[in-house]
Short mmCIF file of C-alpha atoms in Angstrom, two decimals:
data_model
loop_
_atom_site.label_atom_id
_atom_site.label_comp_id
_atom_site.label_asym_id
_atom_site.label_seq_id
_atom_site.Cartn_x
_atom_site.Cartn_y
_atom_site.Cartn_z
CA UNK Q 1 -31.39 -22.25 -17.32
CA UNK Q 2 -28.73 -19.63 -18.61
CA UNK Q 3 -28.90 -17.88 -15.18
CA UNK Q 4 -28.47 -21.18 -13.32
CA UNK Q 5 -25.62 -22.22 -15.21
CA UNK Q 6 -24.08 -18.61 -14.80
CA UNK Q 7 -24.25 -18.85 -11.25
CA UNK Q 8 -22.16 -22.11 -10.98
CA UNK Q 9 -19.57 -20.76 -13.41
CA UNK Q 10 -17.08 -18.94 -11.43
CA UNK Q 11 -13.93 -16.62 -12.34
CA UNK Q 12 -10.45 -17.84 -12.62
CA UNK Q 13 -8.81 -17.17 -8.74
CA UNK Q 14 -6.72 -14.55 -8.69
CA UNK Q 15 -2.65 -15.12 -7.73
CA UNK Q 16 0.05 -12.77 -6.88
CA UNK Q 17 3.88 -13.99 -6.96
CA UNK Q 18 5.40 -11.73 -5.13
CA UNK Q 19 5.17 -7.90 -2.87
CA UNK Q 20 5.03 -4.88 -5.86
CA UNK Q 21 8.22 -3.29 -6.11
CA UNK Q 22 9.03 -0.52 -2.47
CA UNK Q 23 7.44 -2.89 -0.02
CA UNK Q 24 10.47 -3.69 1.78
CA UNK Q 25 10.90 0.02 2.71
CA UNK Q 26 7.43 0.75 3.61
CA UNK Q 27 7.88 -2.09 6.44
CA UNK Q 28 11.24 -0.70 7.13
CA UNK Q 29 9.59 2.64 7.35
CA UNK Q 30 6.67 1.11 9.63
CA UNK Q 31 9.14 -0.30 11.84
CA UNK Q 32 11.00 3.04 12.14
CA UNK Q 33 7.54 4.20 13.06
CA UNK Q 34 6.89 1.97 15.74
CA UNK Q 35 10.27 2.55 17.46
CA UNK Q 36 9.59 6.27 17.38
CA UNK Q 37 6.18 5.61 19.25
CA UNK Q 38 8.30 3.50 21.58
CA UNK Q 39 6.48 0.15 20.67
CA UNK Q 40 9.50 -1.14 18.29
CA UNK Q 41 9.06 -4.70 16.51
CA UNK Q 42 10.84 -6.85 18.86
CA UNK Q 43 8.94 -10.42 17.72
CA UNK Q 44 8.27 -12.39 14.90
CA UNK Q 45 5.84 -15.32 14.52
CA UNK Q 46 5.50 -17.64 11.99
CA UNK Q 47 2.92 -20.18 11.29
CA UNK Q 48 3.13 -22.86 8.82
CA UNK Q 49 -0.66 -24.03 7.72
CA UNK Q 50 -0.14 -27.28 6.10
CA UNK Q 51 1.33 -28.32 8.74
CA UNK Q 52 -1.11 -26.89 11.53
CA UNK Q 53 -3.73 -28.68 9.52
CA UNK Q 54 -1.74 -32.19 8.95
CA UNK Q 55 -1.72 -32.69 12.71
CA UNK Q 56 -4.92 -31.74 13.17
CA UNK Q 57 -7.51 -31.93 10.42
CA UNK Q 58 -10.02 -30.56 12.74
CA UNK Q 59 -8.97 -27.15 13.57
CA UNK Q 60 -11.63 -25.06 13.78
CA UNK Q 61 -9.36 -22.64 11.83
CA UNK Q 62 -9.64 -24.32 8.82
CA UNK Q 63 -13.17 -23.55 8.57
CA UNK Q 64 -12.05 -19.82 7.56
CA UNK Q 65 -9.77 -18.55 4.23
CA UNK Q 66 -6.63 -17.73 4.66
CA UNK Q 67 -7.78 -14.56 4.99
CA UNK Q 68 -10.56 -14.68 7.58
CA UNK Q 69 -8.01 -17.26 9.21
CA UNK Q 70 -5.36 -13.75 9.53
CA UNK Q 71 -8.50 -10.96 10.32
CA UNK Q 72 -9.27 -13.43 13.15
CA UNK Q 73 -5.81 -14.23 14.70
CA UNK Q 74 -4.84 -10.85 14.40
CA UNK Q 75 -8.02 -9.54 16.15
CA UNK Q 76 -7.65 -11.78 19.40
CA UNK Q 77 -3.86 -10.72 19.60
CA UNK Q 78 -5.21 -7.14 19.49
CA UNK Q 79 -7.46 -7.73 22.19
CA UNK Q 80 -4.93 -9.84 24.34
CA UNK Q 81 -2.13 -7.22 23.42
CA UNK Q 82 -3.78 -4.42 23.92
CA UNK Q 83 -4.61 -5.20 27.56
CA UNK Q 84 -1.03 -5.53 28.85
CA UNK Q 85 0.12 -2.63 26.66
CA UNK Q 86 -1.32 1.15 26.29
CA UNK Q 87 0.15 1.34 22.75
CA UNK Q 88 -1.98 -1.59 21.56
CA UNK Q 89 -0.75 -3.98 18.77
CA UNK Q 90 1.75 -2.54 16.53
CA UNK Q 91 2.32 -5.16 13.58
CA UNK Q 92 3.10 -6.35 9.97
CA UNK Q 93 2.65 -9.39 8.49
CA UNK Q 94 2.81 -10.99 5.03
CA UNK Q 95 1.25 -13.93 3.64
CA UNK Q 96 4.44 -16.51 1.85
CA UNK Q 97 3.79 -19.56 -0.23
CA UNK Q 98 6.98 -21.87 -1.02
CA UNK Q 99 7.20 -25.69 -2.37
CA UNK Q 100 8.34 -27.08 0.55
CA UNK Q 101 6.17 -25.40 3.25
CA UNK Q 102 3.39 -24.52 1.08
CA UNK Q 103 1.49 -21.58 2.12
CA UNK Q 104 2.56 -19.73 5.85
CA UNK Q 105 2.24 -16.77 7.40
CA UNK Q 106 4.62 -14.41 9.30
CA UNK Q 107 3.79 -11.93 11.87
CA UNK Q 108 6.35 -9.18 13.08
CA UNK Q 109 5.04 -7.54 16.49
CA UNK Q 110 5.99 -5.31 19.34
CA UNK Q 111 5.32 -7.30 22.25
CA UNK Q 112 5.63 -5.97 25.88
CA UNK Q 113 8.57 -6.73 27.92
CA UNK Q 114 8.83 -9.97 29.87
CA UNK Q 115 5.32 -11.61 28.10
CA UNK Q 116 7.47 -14.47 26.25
CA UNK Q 117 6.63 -16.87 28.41
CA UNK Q 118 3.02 -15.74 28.43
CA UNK Q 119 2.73 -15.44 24.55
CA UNK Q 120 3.73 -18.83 23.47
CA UNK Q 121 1.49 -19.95 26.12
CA UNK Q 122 -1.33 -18.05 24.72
CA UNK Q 123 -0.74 -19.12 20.93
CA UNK Q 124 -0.56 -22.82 21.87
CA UNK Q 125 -4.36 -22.46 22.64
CA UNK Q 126 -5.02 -20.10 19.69
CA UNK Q 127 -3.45 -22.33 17.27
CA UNK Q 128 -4.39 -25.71 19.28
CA UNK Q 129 -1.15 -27.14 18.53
CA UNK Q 130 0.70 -27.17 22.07
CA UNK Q 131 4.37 -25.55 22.88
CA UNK Q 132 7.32 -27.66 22.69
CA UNK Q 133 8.77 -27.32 25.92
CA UNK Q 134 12.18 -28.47 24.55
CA UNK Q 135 13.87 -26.24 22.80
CA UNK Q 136 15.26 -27.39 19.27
CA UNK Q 137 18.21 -27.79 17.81
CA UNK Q 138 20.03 -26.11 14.55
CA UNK Q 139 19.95 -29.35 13.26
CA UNK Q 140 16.04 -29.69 14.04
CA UNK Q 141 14.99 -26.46 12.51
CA UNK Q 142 15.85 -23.49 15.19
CA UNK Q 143 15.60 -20.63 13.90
CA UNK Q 144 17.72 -17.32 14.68
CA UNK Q 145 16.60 -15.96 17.73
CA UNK Q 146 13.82 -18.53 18.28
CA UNK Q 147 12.46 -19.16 21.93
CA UNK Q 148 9.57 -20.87 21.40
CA UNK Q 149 8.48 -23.33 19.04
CA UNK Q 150 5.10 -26.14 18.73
CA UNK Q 151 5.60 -29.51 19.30
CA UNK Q 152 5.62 -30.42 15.31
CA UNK Q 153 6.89 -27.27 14.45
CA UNK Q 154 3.96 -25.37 12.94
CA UNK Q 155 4.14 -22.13 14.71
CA UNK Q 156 7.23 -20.60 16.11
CA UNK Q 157 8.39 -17.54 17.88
CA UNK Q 158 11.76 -15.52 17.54
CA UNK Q 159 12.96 -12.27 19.11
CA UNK Q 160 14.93 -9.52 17.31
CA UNK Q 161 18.52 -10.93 17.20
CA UNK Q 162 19.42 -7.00 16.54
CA UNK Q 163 17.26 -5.02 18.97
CA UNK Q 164 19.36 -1.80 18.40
CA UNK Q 165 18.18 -1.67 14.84
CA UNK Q 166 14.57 -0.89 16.36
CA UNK Q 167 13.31 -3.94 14.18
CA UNK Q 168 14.31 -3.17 11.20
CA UNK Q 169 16.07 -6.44 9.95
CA UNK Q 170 12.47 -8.05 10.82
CA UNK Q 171 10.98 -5.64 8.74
CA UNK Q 172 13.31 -6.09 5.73
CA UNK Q 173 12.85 -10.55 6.52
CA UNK Q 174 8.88 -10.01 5.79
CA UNK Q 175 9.98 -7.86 2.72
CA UNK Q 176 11.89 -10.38 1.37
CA UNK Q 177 9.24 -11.39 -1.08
CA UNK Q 178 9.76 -8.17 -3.22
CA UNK Q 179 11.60 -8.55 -6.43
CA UNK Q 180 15.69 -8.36 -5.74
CA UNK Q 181 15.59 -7.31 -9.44
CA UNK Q 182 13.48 -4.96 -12.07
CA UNK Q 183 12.97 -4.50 -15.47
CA UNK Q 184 14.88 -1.41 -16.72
CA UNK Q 185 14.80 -0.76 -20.36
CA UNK Q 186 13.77 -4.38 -21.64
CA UNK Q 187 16.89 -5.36 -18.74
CA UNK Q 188 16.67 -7.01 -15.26
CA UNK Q 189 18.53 -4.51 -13.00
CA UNK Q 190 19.08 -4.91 -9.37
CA UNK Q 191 16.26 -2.97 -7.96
CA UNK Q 192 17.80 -0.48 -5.71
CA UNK Q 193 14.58 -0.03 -3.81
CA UNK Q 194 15.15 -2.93 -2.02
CA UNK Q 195 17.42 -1.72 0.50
CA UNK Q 196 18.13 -4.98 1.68
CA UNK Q 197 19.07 -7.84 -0.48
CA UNK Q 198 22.32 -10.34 -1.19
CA UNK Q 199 25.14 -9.36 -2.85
CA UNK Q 200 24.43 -11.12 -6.19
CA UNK Q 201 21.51 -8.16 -6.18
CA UNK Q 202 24.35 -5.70 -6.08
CA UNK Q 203 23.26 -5.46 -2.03
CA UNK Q 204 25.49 -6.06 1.28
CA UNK Q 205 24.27 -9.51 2.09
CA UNK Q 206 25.96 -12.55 2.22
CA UNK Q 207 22.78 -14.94 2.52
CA UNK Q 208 20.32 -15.07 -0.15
CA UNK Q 209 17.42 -15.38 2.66
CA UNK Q 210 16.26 -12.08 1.31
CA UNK Q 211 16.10 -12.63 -2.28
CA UNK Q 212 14.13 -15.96 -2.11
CA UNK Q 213 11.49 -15.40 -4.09
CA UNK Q 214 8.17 -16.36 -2.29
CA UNK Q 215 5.59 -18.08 -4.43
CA UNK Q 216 2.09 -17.89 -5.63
CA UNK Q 217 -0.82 -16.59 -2.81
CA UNK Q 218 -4.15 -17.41 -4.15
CA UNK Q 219 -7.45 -15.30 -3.97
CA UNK Q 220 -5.43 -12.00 -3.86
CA UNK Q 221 -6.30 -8.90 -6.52
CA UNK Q 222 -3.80 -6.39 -7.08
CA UNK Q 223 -1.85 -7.52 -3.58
CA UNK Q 224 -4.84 -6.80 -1.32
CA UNK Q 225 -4.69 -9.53 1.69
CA UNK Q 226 -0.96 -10.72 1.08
CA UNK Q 227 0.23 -7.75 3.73
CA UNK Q 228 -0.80 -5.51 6.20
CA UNK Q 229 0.58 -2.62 8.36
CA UNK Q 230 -1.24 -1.85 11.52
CA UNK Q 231 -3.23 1.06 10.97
CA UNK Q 232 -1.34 3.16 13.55
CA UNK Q 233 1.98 2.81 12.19
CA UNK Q 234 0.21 3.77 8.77
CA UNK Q 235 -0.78 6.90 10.39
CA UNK Q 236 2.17 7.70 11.60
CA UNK Q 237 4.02 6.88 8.55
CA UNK Q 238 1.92 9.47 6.72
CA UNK Q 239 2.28 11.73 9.83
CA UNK Q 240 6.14 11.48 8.92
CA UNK Q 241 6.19 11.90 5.51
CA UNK Q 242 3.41 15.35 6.09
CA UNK Q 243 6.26 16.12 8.20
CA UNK Q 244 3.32 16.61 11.20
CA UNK Q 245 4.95 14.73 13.92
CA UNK Q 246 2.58 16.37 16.40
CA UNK Q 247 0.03 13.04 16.06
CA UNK Q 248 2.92 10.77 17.14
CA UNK Q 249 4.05 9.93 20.73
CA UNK Q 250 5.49 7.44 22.62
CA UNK Q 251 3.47 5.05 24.56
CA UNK Q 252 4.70 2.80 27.33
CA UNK Q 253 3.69 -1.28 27.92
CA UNK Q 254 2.62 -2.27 31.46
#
């Protein structure tokens, strides 16, 4: 009977409130990575669950975590990546949580030159919620640099509004969620680790779009499964930081 009742007892789930303190630079560093291997992030998706699931409560998506919900995604954009580029899928992505959108997930990817078209095409089956072949408004939601977008909004697509930085502003967006302030001493301080954060962090920027802080993810232990680097780019960050650049080379999309 003990046993029995043991089995139906289950742990409190786990939470994490935020990315632990150098995040942002490690994705500014991955992005620096990918540029090097000529595969720089160029795209960002985002995808907005709640949502997904409120206009359609069937998705077959919802039948997986979060997690398994990512690992799957993430594997069929591999696959469909990897075929129109030699340097496969170069990525980062981190899972967000806020009141108003609830839990969503962005994406930052290299994606081959002149496949935008093909992309959104190909996530409007993924995600079964079909492109919006009107673009939106500022007033409707656009984002910066958006060029695609679903038809209630759920998923969306934006380039890299500053391609020259090699990706690195979309690297520093998905860090966001990283303190803009530490404990010093029994003190918040800014934390100067964050290399990119608004001006009442003691950093350069005027919006506060990268201090937001960025809620609760449940089922997460010690950050495992709210982020992840493509294993290449991991490779080659270590390569870099060795100082054995001989592993890394650029590759070029066809």
């Amino acid at each position: 009977m003990v046993g029995e009742i043991a089995k139906t007892v289950q742990p409190p789930e786990k939470r994490t409130d935020g990315l632990p303190i150098g995040s942002q630079i490690k994705f500014i560093e991955a992005a620096k990575c990918a540029a090097i291997l000529g595969l720089p992030i160029n795209t960002l998706l985002t995808v907005r669950w709640s949502s997904l699931y409120h206009h359609d409560n069937a998705n077959p998506l919802f039948a997986q975590s979060p997690v398994e919900r990512i690992a799957y995604l993430v594997e069929l954009l591999r696959k469909w990546i990897g075929a129109r580029c030699r340097g496969g899928f170069q990525y980062l992505w981190v899972r967000e949580a806020t009141s108003e959108l609830g839990e969503h997930w962005h994406l930052a990817f290299h994606l081959p030159h002149g496949k935008r078209k093909a992309i959104a095409s190909y996530l409007s089956d993924l995600l079964g919620e079909p492109l919006d072949h009107t673009p939106r408004t500022r007033a409707q939601g656009r984002t910066e640099g958006e060029f695609a977008c679903s038809v209630w909004g759920s998923w969306h697509l934006a380039k890299d509004t500053h391609p020259e930085r090699s990706g690195f502003y979309l690297a520093a967006y998905l860090g966001k969620g990283e303190p803009s302030e530490r404990m010093f001493r029994g003190k918040l301080v800014p934390n100067t680790r964050k290399l990119v954060r608004g001006q009442a962090f003691g950093g350069r920027e005027r919006s506060g779009r990268y201090d937001a802080t960025q809620g609760q993810i449940r089922g997460t232990t010690a950050l495992k499964k709210r982020f992840d680097i493509a294993r290449p780019l991991k490779q080659a960050m270590k390569a870099r930081q060795s100082g054995d650049l001989s592993g890394m080379r650029g590759d070029i999309c066809v």
